[in-house]
């Protein structure tokens, strides 16, 4: 009989329990597809007594995930604990040092420590697979490392945090303000323990950094990702964007330019008729553009037990089949350290501000834009109550540097009643 592939699973939360269920319920299917049985040798979690809805009595138990990672009866260490450092990183390093392959869903750990972990694994002849770390059940890592390996990738773009997409689409559909929908999402369990990981764009930024490394052959550089969350988006922004035929999304964009690697995870306006504009609820979408294939759109569940466990098992089956792929699609020592770059491509921008209701206020704003080399495409002034006058401006294409110059100039006019909000209108 073919030798089984033996797993050690660290972390028995939603995803870990989901992986156990798949292995227990689909043992024959997994063996047929991978060419060998896939079994669990041992598991590890914070509490042995907790009811997780799965029978764990047939497996060994380790209180310490490092001990699990180094067991003789474990071939693949499946890390599902989370956290950029601490036990997850220590156990992963121990597994690699012991010659074990690693399958992980830990985007934060790889975004911050991916390069040294990849180098250590490849020096040991091990693989690190992380399909579940990016976009839940969407097989985007495999698409980049394998399916599109014959392409020079020109752009990676997408909605990569289902919680933010849920909040924005729920605000629009229900006509509710951000704070109310935030609390609703929190009660539904959609938010991380630290909500800023979601609404601050950090979680999605981790994912973008990983995809950019694969797409452009660079070292993971999360600190250089430009981050802006959705906390300043108001229901008025969403309504006014809709009036103009746009939707607001927390959108990740990465591309290699002549100045360096651009990575940004920020709110953007996208055409309502586009695939990204039509994306509703907690769903994720990743758009990949290559020189030969053109544009590929991948859409699916970005989180949850089933989708994420499915992604974990896709990596496990690849290891069982003997497929060996470098962590980021090419040998780790060959990955280049990219020069960080801000967005250089010109784009139109949506500007929303409250002006003091006094003569000449709008003229001063228009003058500042003109002095910054920015022309106005359209402008609307909405009904208001004194002393504030809400104004919406859509510019023609301009650079971010010119826009920043204008935003600084606004401060000197003395007519702002609140800080302006500027949102890029992205061509998709």
Coordinates of C-alpha atoms in Angstrom, one line a residue:
X1 CA 0.0 0.0 0.0
X2 CA 1.2 3.5 -0.8
X3 CA 2.7 5.3 2.2
X4 CA 0.2 7.8 3.8
X5 CA 0.9 11.5 4.0
X6 CA 0.8 12.3 7.7
X7 CA -0.4 15.7 8.9
X8 CA 0.1 17.6 12.1
X9 CA -2.5 20.3 12.5
X10 CA -1.8 23.2 14.8
X11 CA -4.9 25.3 15.4
X12 CA -8.4 23.9 15.6
X13 CA -10.6 27.0 15.2
X14 CA -13.0 27.4 12.3
X15 CA -10.6 26.5 9.6
X16 CA -8.7 23.8 11.5
X17 CA -11.9 22.0 12.3
X18 CA -13.0 22.3 8.7
X19 CA -9.8 20.6 7.5
X20 CA -10.4 17.7 10.0
X21 CA -13.9 17.3 8.6
X22 CA -12.8 17.1 5.0
X23 CA -10.2 14.5 5.9
X24 CA -12.7 12.4 7.9
X25 CA -15.5 12.7 5.4
X26 CA -13.6 12.6 2.1
X27 CA -10.8 10.1 2.9
X28 CA -11.4 7.9 -0.2
X29 CA -11.7 10.9 -2.6
X30 CA -8.5 12.5 -1.2
X31 CA -6.6 9.2 -1.6
X32 CA -7.9 8.8 -5.2
X33 CA -6.9 12.3 -6.2
X34 CA -3.6 12.5 -4.5
X35 CA -2.5 8.9 -5.1
X36 CA -2.0 8.1 -1.4
X37 CA -3.9 8.2 1.8
X38 CA -4.0 11.5 3.7
X39 CA -4.2 11.0 7.4
X40 CA -3.9 13.1 10.6
X41 CA -1.2 12.0 13.1
X42 CA -1.6 14.6 15.8
X43 CA -3.1 18.0 16.5
X44 CA -2.5 21.0 18.8
X45 CA -4.7 23.8 20.2
X46 CA -5.0 25.9 23.2
X47 CA -7.7 23.8 24.9
X48 CA -8.1 20.0 24.7
X49 CA -11.5 20.1 26.3
X50 CA -13.3 22.4 23.9
X51 CA -16.0 20.9 21.7
X52 CA -15.1 21.6 18.1
X53 CA -17.8 19.5 16.4
X54 CA -15.3 16.9 15.3
X55 CA -14.0 13.7 16.8
X56 CA -10.3 14.1 17.7
X57 CA -9.9 10.9 19.8
X58 CA -7.9 9.0 17.1
X59 CA -5.2 11.6 17.0
X60 CA -2.2 12.4 19.2
X61 CA -2.3 15.6 21.1
X62 CA 0.4 18.2 21.7
X63 CA -0.1 21.2 24.0
X64 CA 3.0 22.8 22.4
X65 CA 2.8 23.4 18.6
X66 CA 6.6 23.2 18.3
X67 CA 6.5 19.7 19.7
X68 CA 3.8 18.8 17.1
X69 CA 5.9 20.3 14.3
X70 CA 8.9 18.1 15.1
X71 CA 7.1 14.8 15.7
X72 CA 8.5 11.8 13.8
X73 CA 5.1 10.8 12.6
X74 CA 4.3 14.1 11.0
X75 CA 5.3 14.8 7.3
X76 CA 3.4 18.0 6.8
X77 CA 2.9 20.7 9.5
X78 CA -0.4 22.5 8.9
X79 CA -0.3 25.8 10.7
X80 CA -3.7 27.3 11.3
X81 CA -3.1 29.2 14.5
X82 CA -2.5 32.7 13.0
X83 CA -0.4 35.6 14.3
X84 CA 2.6 37.1 12.7
X85 CA 5.0 35.9 15.4
X86 CA 4.8 33.9 18.6
X87 CA 3.8 30.2 18.5
X88 CA 2.9 30.2 14.8
X89 CA 6.3 31.5 13.7
X90 CA 8.3 29.4 16.2
X91 CA 6.5 26.2 15.2
X92 CA 6.8 26.9 11.5
X93 CA 10.6 27.5 11.9
X94 CA 10.8 24.2 13.9
X95 CA 9.0 22.3 11.3
X96 CA 11.3 23.6 8.5
X97 CA 14.4 22.8 10.6
X98 CA 13.1 19.3 11.1
X99 CA 12.6 18.9 7.3
X100 CA 8.8 19.1 7.3
X101 CA 6.8 20.6 4.5
X102 CA 4.5 23.4 5.7
X103 CA 0.9 24.3 4.7
X104 CA -0.4 27.6 6.3
X105 CA -3.2 30.0 6.1
X106 CA -1.2 32.7 7.9
X107 CA -1.0 35.8 5.8
X108 CA 0.4 38.0 8.5
X109 CA 3.4 35.7 9.2
X110 CA 4.3 35.4 5.6
X111 CA 3.8 39.1 4.8
X112 CA 6.3 40.0 7.6
X113 CA 8.6 37.0 7.5
X114 CA 8.1 35.3 4.2
X115 CA 11.5 35.8 2.7
X116 CA 13.6 34.2 5.5
X117 CA 11.0 31.4 6.0
X118 CA 11.1 30.7 2.2
X119 CA 14.9 30.7 2.1
X120 CA 15.1 28.4 5.1
X121 CA 12.5 26.0 3.6
X122 CA 14.1 25.8 0.2
X123 CA 17.6 25.3 1.8
X124 CA 16.1 22.2 3.5
X125 CA 14.3 21.0 0.4
X126 CA 10.9 21.8 1.9
X127 CA 7.9 23.6 0.6
X128 CA 5.7 26.3 2.1
X129 CA 2.2 26.4 0.6
X130 CA -0.2 29.1 1.5
X131 CA -3.2 29.1 -0.9
X132 CA -5.6 29.6 2.1
X133 CA -3.7 32.8 3.2
X134 CA -5.1 34.8 0.3
X135 CA -8.8 35.2 -0.8
X136 CA -10.2 32.2 1.0
X137 CA -11.3 29.5 -1.5
X138 CA -10.2 31.4 -4.6
X139 CA -7.1 29.5 -6.0
X140 CA -5.2 32.7 -6.9
X141 CA -1.8 31.6 -5.5
X142 CA -1.8 28.6 -7.7
X143 CA -3.1 30.7 -10.7
X144 CA 0.0 32.9 -10.4
X145 CA 2.6 30.3 -9.6
X146 CA 1.4 27.7 -12.0
X147 CA -1.4 28.6 -14.4
X148 CA 0.0 32.0 -15.4
X149 CA 3.7 31.1 -15.1
X150 CA 4.2 31.8 -18.8
X151 CA 3.1 35.4 -18.5
X152 CA 4.7 38.6 -17.4
X153 CA 2.1 39.9 -15.0
X154 CA 1.3 43.6 -15.5
X155 CA -1.2 44.2 -12.8
X156 CA -2.8 42.5 -9.7
X157 CA -6.0 44.0 -8.5
X158 CA -8.8 43.0 -6.3
X159 CA -11.2 43.1 -3.4
X160 CA -9.5 40.9 -0.8
X161 CA -11.4 41.5 2.5
X162 CA -14.9 40.3 2.6
X163 CA -15.7 42.2 5.8
X164 CA -15.0 45.5 4.2
X165 CA -17.0 44.6 1.1
X166 CA -19.9 43.5 3.3
X167 CA -19.8 46.8 5.2
X168 CA -19.7 49.0 2.0
X169 CA -22.4 47.0 0.2
X170 CA -24.6 46.8 3.3
X171 CA -24.3 50.6 3.8
X172 CA -25.5 51.1 0.3
X173 CA -28.3 48.6 0.2
X174 CA -29.7 49.5 3.6
X175 CA -28.9 53.2 3.6
X176 CA -27.1 52.9 6.9
X177 CA -24.1 54.9 8.2
X178 CA -20.7 53.3 8.7
X179 CA -20.9 53.1 12.5
X180 CA -24.2 51.1 12.5
X181 CA -23.0 48.6 9.9
X182 CA -19.7 48.2 11.7
X183 CA -21.5 47.2 14.8
X184 CA -23.7 44.9 12.9
X185 CA -20.7 43.2 11.3
X186 CA -19.1 42.8 14.7
X187 CA -22.2 41.2 16.2
X188 CA -22.3 38.7 13.2
X189 CA -18.7 37.7 14.0
X190 CA -17.3 39.1 10.7
X191 CA -14.6 41.3 12.3
X192 CA -11.2 40.2 13.6
X193 CA -10.5 40.5 17.4
X194 CA -8.7 43.7 16.4
X195 CA -11.1 45.3 13.9
X196 CA -8.5 47.6 12.4
X197 CA -7.0 44.5 10.7
X198 CA -10.1 44.5 8.6
X199 CA -11.4 48.0 8.3
X200 CA -8.0 49.5 8.4
X201 CA -6.9 47.5 5.3
X202 CA -4.1 45.6 7.1
X203 CA -5.5 42.1 6.5
X204 CA -6.1 42.9 2.8
X205 CA -2.7 44.6 2.6
X206 CA -1.0 41.4 3.8
X207 CA -2.6 39.5 1.0
X208 CA -1.7 42.1 -1.6
X209 CA 2.0 42.0 -0.6
X210 CA 2.0 38.2 -1.0
X211 CA 0.5 38.3 -4.4
X212 CA 2.8 41.1 -5.5
X213 CA 5.8 39.0 -4.6
X214 CA 4.7 36.1 -6.7
X215 CA 3.5 38.3 -9.6
X216 CA 6.6 40.5 -9.9
X217 CA 9.4 38.2 -8.6
X218 CA 10.1 40.4 -5.6
X219 CA 10.7 40.0 -1.9
X220 CA 7.6 40.4 0.2
X221 CA 7.5 44.1 1.3
X222 CA 4.4 44.7 3.3
X223 CA 5.7 47.8 5.1
X224 CA 5.8 49.5 1.7
X225 CA 2.1 48.9 1.0
X226 CA 0.1 52.1 1.0
X227 CA -2.8 51.5 3.4
X228 CA -6.0 53.4 3.9
X229 CA -9.1 51.9 5.5
X230 CA -12.8 52.5 5.0
X231 CA -13.5 54.4 8.2
X232 CA -13.8 57.8 6.5
X233 CA -16.3 56.5 3.9
X234 CA -19.8 57.9 4.6
X235 CA -23.2 57.0 3.3
X236 CA -23.2 60.3 1.4
X237 CA -20.0 59.2 -0.4
X238 CA -21.7 55.9 -1.4
X239 CA -24.8 57.7 -2.6
X240 CA -23.0 60.3 -4.5
X241 CA -20.7 57.8 -6.1
X242 CA -23.8 55.8 -7.2
X243 CA -25.2 59.0 -8.7
X244 CA -22.2 59.1 -11.0
X245 CA -22.3 55.4 -11.9
X246 CA -19.6 54.2 -9.4
X247 CA -19.2 51.9 -6.4
X248 CA -16.8 52.3 -3.6
X249 CA -14.5 49.4 -2.9
X250 CA -11.5 48.7 -0.7
X251 CA -9.3 47.9 -3.7
X252 CA -5.8 46.5 -3.8
X253 CA -3.7 47.4 -6.7
X254 CA -0.1 46.3 -7.4
X255 CA 2.0 46.9 -10.6
X256 CA 5.6 47.3 -11.5
X257 CA 6.4 50.7 -12.9
X258 CA 9.6 52.5 -14.1
X259 CA 9.9 54.0 -10.7
X260 CA 9.5 50.7 -8.8
X261 CA 6.8 48.5 -7.2
X262 CA 3.5 50.1 -6.6
X263 CA 1.4 48.5 -3.8
X264 CA -1.7 50.2 -2.5
X265 CA -4.8 49.0 -0.6
X266 CA -7.1 52.0 -0.5
X267 CA -10.8 52.9 -1.1
X268 CA -11.4 53.5 -4.8
X269 CA -14.3 54.2 -7.1
X270 CA -14.9 51.6 -9.8
X271 CA -17.5 51.5 -12.5
X272 CA -20.8 50.1 -11.2
X273 CA -21.1 47.9 -14.3
X274 CA -17.6 46.3 -13.9
X275 CA -17.1 42.9 -12.3
X276 CA -15.6 44.6 -9.2
X277 CA -18.5 47.1 -9.1
X278 CA -21.0 44.2 -9.1
X279 CA -19.3 42.4 -6.2
X280 CA -21.7 42.1 -3.3
X281 CA -21.5 41.0 0.4
X282 CA -18.5 39.1 1.7
X283 CA -17.3 37.8 -1.6
X284 CA -13.7 38.4 -2.8
X285 CA -12.5 39.1 -6.4
X286 CA -9.0 39.1 -7.8
X287 CA -8.1 40.4 -11.2
X288 CA -4.9 39.3 -12.8
X289 CA -3.5 40.8 -16.0
X290 CA -0.7 39.1 -18.0
X291 CA 1.0 40.0 -21.3
X292 CA -0.2 36.8 -23.0
X293 CA -3.4 35.9 -21.3
X294 CA -4.9 39.3 -20.9
X295 CA -7.3 39.8 -18.0
X296 CA -8.4 36.9 -15.7
X297 CA -11.1 37.5 -13.1
X298 CA -11.4 35.1 -10.1
X299 CA -14.4 35.4 -7.9
X300 CA -15.5 33.4 -4.8
X301 CA -15.9 33.1 -1.1
X302 CA -13.0 35.0 0.7
X303 CA -13.4 33.4 4.1
X304 CA -15.3 30.9 6.2
X305 CA -14.8 27.3 7.2
X306 CA -15.5 25.5 4.0
X307 CA -13.7 27.8 1.5
X308 CA -10.6 28.3 3.5
X309 CA -10.3 24.6 4.5
X310 CA -10.8 23.7 0.8
X311 CA -7.8 25.9 0.0
X312 CA -5.7 24.2 2.7
X313 CA -6.6 20.8 1.3
X314 CA -5.6 21.9 -2.2
X315 CA -2.1 22.5 -0.9
X316 CA -2.0 19.2 1.1
X317 CA -3.0 17.3 -2.0
X318 CA -0.3 19.0 -4.1
X319 CA 2.3 17.9 -1.5
X320 CA 0.9 14.4 -1.5
X321 CA 1.2 14.3 -5.3
X322 CA 4.8 15.3 -5.0
X323 CA 4.4 18.8 -6.6
X324 CA 7.2 21.0 -5.4
X325 CA 6.9 24.7 -6.1
X326 CA 9.1 27.5 -4.7
X327 CA 7.3 29.5 -2.0
X328 CA 6.8 32.6 -4.2
X329 CA 7.0 30.9 -7.6
X330 CA 10.7 31.1 -8.1
X331 CA 13.7 30.3 -5.9
X332 CA 13.7 32.6 -2.9
X333 CA 17.4 33.8 -3.3
X334 CA 16.5 35.1 -6.8
X335 CA 13.7 37.4 -5.6
X336 CA 14.6 41.0 -6.0
X337 CA 14.2 43.8 -3.4
X338 CA 11.9 46.1 -5.2
X339 CA 12.1 49.9 -4.9
X340 CA 8.8 51.1 -3.4
X341 CA 6.8 53.5 -5.6
X342 CA 3.7 55.6 -5.2
X343 CA 1.0 55.5 -7.9
X344 CA 2.4 57.4 -10.9
X345 CA -0.4 56.7 -13.4
X346 CA -2.7 59.6 -13.7
X347 CA -6.3 59.0 -12.7
X348 CA -9.4 61.1 -12.0
X349 CA -10.3 61.7 -8.3
X350 CA -13.4 62.1 -6.3
X351 CA -13.2 65.0 -3.8
X352 CA -15.7 65.6 -1.1
X353 CA -15.5 68.5 1.3
X354 CA -17.6 70.8 3.5
X355 CA -16.9 74.5 2.9
X356 CA -17.8 77.4 5.1
X357 CA -20.9 79.0 3.6
X358 CA -19.5 82.3 2.6
X359 CA -19.0 84.2 -0.7
X360 CA -16.0 83.1 -2.7
X361 CA -15.3 79.8 -0.9
X362 CA -15.8 77.6 -3.9
X363 CA -13.8 79.9 -6.1
X364 CA -10.8 79.6 -3.8
X365 CA -11.0 75.8 -4.0
X366 CA -11.2 76.0 -7.8
X367 CA -8.2 78.3 -7.9
X368 CA -6.1 76.0 -5.8
X369 CA -6.9 73.1 -8.1
X370 CA -6.0 75.2 -11.1
X371 CA -2.7 76.3 -9.6
X372 CA -1.9 72.6 -9.0
X373 CA -2.5 71.7 -12.6
X374 CA -5.8 70.0 -11.9
X375 CA -8.9 70.6 -14.0
X376 CA -12.4 69.9 -12.9
X377 CA -14.6 67.4 -14.8
X378 CA -17.8 68.0 -12.8
X379 CA -18.8 69.6 -9.6
X380 CA -21.9 69.5 -7.5
X381 CA -23.0 71.5 -4.5
X382 CA -25.7 69.8 -2.5
X383 CA -28.5 71.3 -0.3
X384 CA -27.2 72.3 3.1
X385 CA -27.7 73.8 6.4
X386 CA -25.6 76.8 7.5
X387 CA -22.8 77.2 8.2
X388 CA -21.5 74.2 6.1
X389 CA -21.9 73.7 2.3
X390 CA -21.1 70.1 1.1
X391 CA -19.3 70.1 -2.3
X392 CA -18.4 67.2 -4.5
X393 CA -15.8 67.5 -7.2
X394 CA -14.6 65.0 -9.8
X395 CA -11.3 65.9 -11.4
X396 CA -9.9 65.0 -14.8
X397 CA -6.9 62.7 -14.7
X398 CA -4.2 63.9 -12.5
X399 CA -1.3 62.5 -10.5
X400 CA -1.3 61.8 -6.8
X401 CA 1.5 64.3 -6.3
X402 CA -0.5 67.1 -7.9
X403 CA -3.5 66.1 -5.8
X404 CA -1.5 66.2 -2.6
X405 CA -0.2 69.6 -3.6
X406 CA -3.8 70.8 -4.0
X407 CA -4.9 69.2 -0.6
X408 CA -2.2 71.2 1.2
X409 CA -3.3 74.3 -0.7
X410 CA -6.9 73.8 0.5
X411 CA -5.8 74.2 4.1
X412 CA -4.4 77.6 3.4
X413 CA -7.7 78.9 2.0
X414 CA -9.5 79.2 5.3
X415 CA -12.7 78.0 3.8
X416 CA -12.7 74.3 4.8
X417 CA -15.2 73.3 7.4
X418 CA -13.8 69.7 7.5
X419 CA -10.9 67.7 6.2
X420 CA -11.5 66.8 2.5
X421 CA -11.9 63.2 1.4
X422 CA -10.1 62.2 -1.8
X423 CA -10.8 58.8 -3.5
X424 CA -9.1 57.6 -6.7
X425 CA -11.3 56.5 -9.6
X426 CA -9.7 53.3 -10.8
X427 CA -9.8 52.1 -14.4
X428 CA -10.8 48.4 -14.3

